[in-house]
Amino acid sequence: MSIKVIQSLKDFNKFIESNYSSLIIAYFYETSEWCDTLNKKLDIVFSSNCNGNTKILKIDLGKLGNKSIINECGINSYPIIRLYKYSKPFQEIYCTYPNVDEIVSSFLN
């Protein structure tokens, strides 16, 4: 399973709609120093995805093309992980949990 990197709100909406019945793990983050350790930890978890029905999105909110996603998705703080099913978010995982990697792994195995 490859990790889909989103470059715009249009790409995000298209991916969510086209994977309607799949579990989608969307990781909203920024590529900056304060997020670097978490990004590396979650990249390891995402690369070990064994579940073919689970799709993984990475959305760098620091990129200009993704700024509109913040408003569209109602993101108040990040990094955050949202789970989507049937094109709707149904759960949020705050990245402040010390075991966020274990929580995410539980959805991938």
Coordinates of C-alpha atoms in Angstrom, one line a residue:
M1 CA 0.0 0.0 0.0
S2 CA 1.4 3.3 -1.0
I3 CA 0.9 6.5 0.9
K4 CA -1.0 9.2 -1.1
V5 CA 0.4 12.7 -0.7
I6 CA -2.2 15.3 -1.2
Q7 CA -1.3 18.6 -3.0
S8 CA -4.7 20.4 -3.1
L9 CA -8.2 20.5 -1.8
K10 CA -9.4 19.2 -5.1
D11 CA -7.1 16.1 -4.8
F12 CA -8.3 15.6 -1.2
N13 CA -12.0 15.6 -2.1
K14 CA -11.5 13.4 -5.1
F15 CA -9.6 10.8 -3.1
I16 CA -12.2 10.8 -0.3
E17 CA -15.0 10.4 -2.8
S18 CA -13.3 7.7 -4.9
N19 CA -12.5 5.6 -1.9
Y20 CA -16.0 5.8 -0.4
S21 CA -16.1 2.4 1.3
S22 CA -12.5 2.2 2.4
L23 CA -11.1 3.2 5.8
I24 CA -9.0 6.3 5.1
I25 CA -6.4 7.5 7.6
A26 CA -5.7 11.2 6.9
Y27 CA -2.6 12.6 8.6
F28 CA -2.7 16.4 8.6
Y29 CA 0.8 17.8 9.5
E30 CA 3.5 20.2 8.6
T31 CA 7.0 19.6 7.4
S32 CA 8.8 21.7 10.0
E33 CA 11.2 21.0 12.8
W34 CA 8.5 20.9 15.6
C35 CA 6.7 18.1 13.7
D36 CA 9.8 16.2 12.5
T37 CA 10.0 13.5 15.1
L38 CA 6.3 12.6 14.9
N39 CA 6.4 12.6 11.1
K40 CA 9.3 10.0 11.1
K41 CA 7.5 7.9 13.7
L42 CA 4.3 7.8 11.8
D43 CA 6.0 7.2 8.4
I44 CA 7.3 4.0 9.9
V45 CA 3.9 3.0 11.0
F46 CA 2.3 4.0 7.7
S47 CA 4.9 2.0 5.7
S48 CA 4.0 -1.2 7.6
N49 CA 0.3 -1.0 6.5
C50 CA -0.8 -4.6 6.0
N51 CA -4.5 -3.9 5.5
G52 CA -5.4 -3.6 1.8
N53 CA -8.7 -1.9 2.7
T54 CA -7.1 1.0 4.6
K55 CA -5.9 4.0 2.6
I56 CA -3.4 6.5 3.9
L57 CA -3.3 10.2 3.1
K58 CA -0.6 12.7 4.1
I59 CA -1.6 16.3 3.9
D60 CA 1.2 18.9 4.5
L61 CA -0.8 21.9 5.7
G62 CA 2.4 24.1 5.4
K63 CA 2.2 24.0 1.6
L64 CA 0.3 26.8 0.0
G65 CA -1.9 24.5 -2.1
N66 CA -3.2 22.8 1.0
K67 CA -4.1 25.9 3.0
S68 CA -7.8 25.7 1.8
I69 CA -8.0 22.2 3.4
I70 CA -7.7 23.8 6.8
N71 CA -10.9 25.8 6.4
E72 CA -12.8 23.1 4.4
C73 CA -12.1 20.4 6.9
G74 CA -12.5 22.6 10.0
I75 CA -9.0 21.9 11.3
N76 CA -8.3 23.9 14.4
S77 CA -4.9 22.4 15.3
Y78 CA -2.4 20.0 13.8
P79 CA -0.8 17.6 13.6
I80 CA -3.9 15.5 13.8
I81 CA -5.1 12.2 12.3
R82 CA -8.7 11.8 11.1
L83 CA -10.4 8.6 10.1
Y84 CA -12.8 8.7 7.2
K85 CA -15.4 6.1 6.0
Y86 CA -18.2 6.7 3.5
S87 CA -16.6 10.1 2.7
K88 CA -17.2 11.4 6.2
P89 CA -14.8 11.8 9.2
F90 CA -15.8 9.6 12.1
Q91 CA -12.9 9.8 14.5
E92 CA -9.9 12.1 15.4
I93 CA -6.7 11.0 16.9
Y94 CA -4.8 13.8 18.5
C95 CA -1.0 13.5 18.0
T96 CA -0.3 14.6 21.5
Y97 CA -0.9 11.1 22.7
P98 CA 2.5 9.5 23.6
N99 CA 1.4 6.2 22.0
V100 CA -0.1 7.7 18.8
D101 CA 1.9 5.3 16.7
E102 CA 0.4 2.3 18.5
I103 CA -3.1 3.7 18.1
V104 CA -2.7 4.1 14.4
S105 CA -1.1 0.7 14.1
S106 CA -4.2 -0.9 15.6
F107 CA -6.2 0.3 12.5
L108 CA -3.6 -1.1 10.1
N109 CA -3.3 -4.7 11.2

